[in-house]
Amino acid sequence: MLKLNNLCKVYQTEEVETTALDNINIDIEKGEFVAIMGPSGCGKSTLLNIIGMLDSPTSGEYHFLGDEIAHANEKQLANIRKKNIGFIFQSFNLIEELTVFENVELALLYNDVPSKERKERVTRVLDKVGIAHRAKHMPSQLSGGQQQRVAVARALVAEPAMILADEPTGNLDRAQGEEVMDMLKKLNEEGSTIIMVTHSPSHADYARRTINLFDGQVVTEMYRAAE
């Protein structure tokens, strides 16, 4: 699905040059569940932003679904991103003025999906993540765990090739966090490709592979046997 070859990201100011990613080489196949771990400042979020096409590498190659996109322009990246990638953020990023249904539907409005199909797909995905009974509620009327379920539904509704999750349990208590992780594991078992940044070793254990970063480099990779 994606292949990173000798990928580097360097941030420069007039006085300082900072290497955020240093010769990253990663292959991720369709249907994998990969956790990315490492201490703060090691490059996890930078890597996820580049994989999600929210940022571009300074050098190296990024192949996505067979195309080399490391040096594509923003318009090209935006078109690829909206058709292929769903995002789940730590802070939920729901729009407070919209209902649960409308928050999820918004992802389809960006893709010009017809009204009837939007309704069917939103209803189906809300049921899938167990939040259909809250469709008419506002985000402020939901618990943290429920809000993250809505965020997962929003990521899924456009049927993306890949889901990127940035600390998806960071704002949740233990029970809510485990609910979200169980849901992500189930989605992966149903075929979704998931790449997740996490600080939690127990949540990384839900993934089939863990990539550990340190100082912008991959230092270890660990695979787990299928259960």
Short mmCIF file of C-alpha atoms in Angstrom, two decimals, residues 31-37 168-169 174-189 192 194 196 198 200-210 222-227:
data_model
loop_
_atom_site.label_atom_id
_atom_site.label_comp_id
_atom_site.label_asym_id
_atom_site.label_seq_id
_atom_site.Cartn_x
_atom_site.Cartn_y
_atom_site.Cartn_z
CA GLY A 31 -4.80 -4.71 5.77
CA GLU A 32 -2.00 -4.16 8.30
CA PHE A 33 -2.45 -2.62 11.75
CA VAL A 34 0.78 -0.77 12.60
CA ALA A 35 1.58 1.13 15.80
CA ILE A 36 4.26 3.83 15.82
CA MET A 37 5.89 4.49 19.19
CA PRO A 168 -6.75 8.17 19.51
CA THR A 169 -7.07 7.32 23.21
CA ARG A 174 -8.83 3.59 30.60
CA ALA A 175 -12.22 1.99 29.95
CA GLN A 176 -13.08 4.37 27.12
CA GLY A 177 -9.62 3.90 25.62
CA GLU A 178 -9.97 0.13 25.58
CA GLU A 179 -13.39 0.47 23.92
CA VAL A 180 -11.88 2.54 21.12
CA MET A 181 -8.97 0.11 20.72
CA ASP A 182 -11.33 -2.86 20.57
CA MET A 183 -13.24 -1.03 17.85
CA LEU A 184 -10.07 -0.29 15.85
CA LYS A 185 -8.98 -3.93 16.16
CA LYS A 186 -12.36 -5.08 14.85
CA LEU A 187 -12.17 -2.65 11.93
CA ASN A 188 -8.72 -4.00 11.08
CA GLU A 189 -10.02 -7.58 11.23
CA SER A 192 -9.18 -1.67 7.26
CA ILE A 194 -4.67 1.28 10.27
CA MET A 196 -1.62 4.54 14.79
CA THR A 198 0.52 5.94 20.52
CA SER A 200 0.70 3.35 25.31
CA PRO A 201 2.47 -0.05 25.12
CA SER A 202 -0.79 -1.82 25.99
CA HIS A 203 -2.59 -0.13 23.12
CA ALA A 204 0.31 -0.82 20.75
CA ASP A 205 -0.25 -4.50 21.58
CA TYR A 206 -3.51 -4.33 19.60
CA ALA A 207 -1.44 -3.84 16.42
CA ARG A 208 0.26 -6.63 14.49
CA ARG A 209 3.46 -4.60 14.15
CA THR A 210 5.11 -1.88 16.25
CA MET A 222 8.36 -5.94 16.28
CA TYR A 223 5.79 -8.30 14.77
CA ARG A 224 3.16 -10.13 16.78
CA ALA A 225 1.92 -13.57 15.89
CA ALA A 226 -1.68 -13.82 14.76
CA GLU A 227 -4.02 -14.84 17.53
#
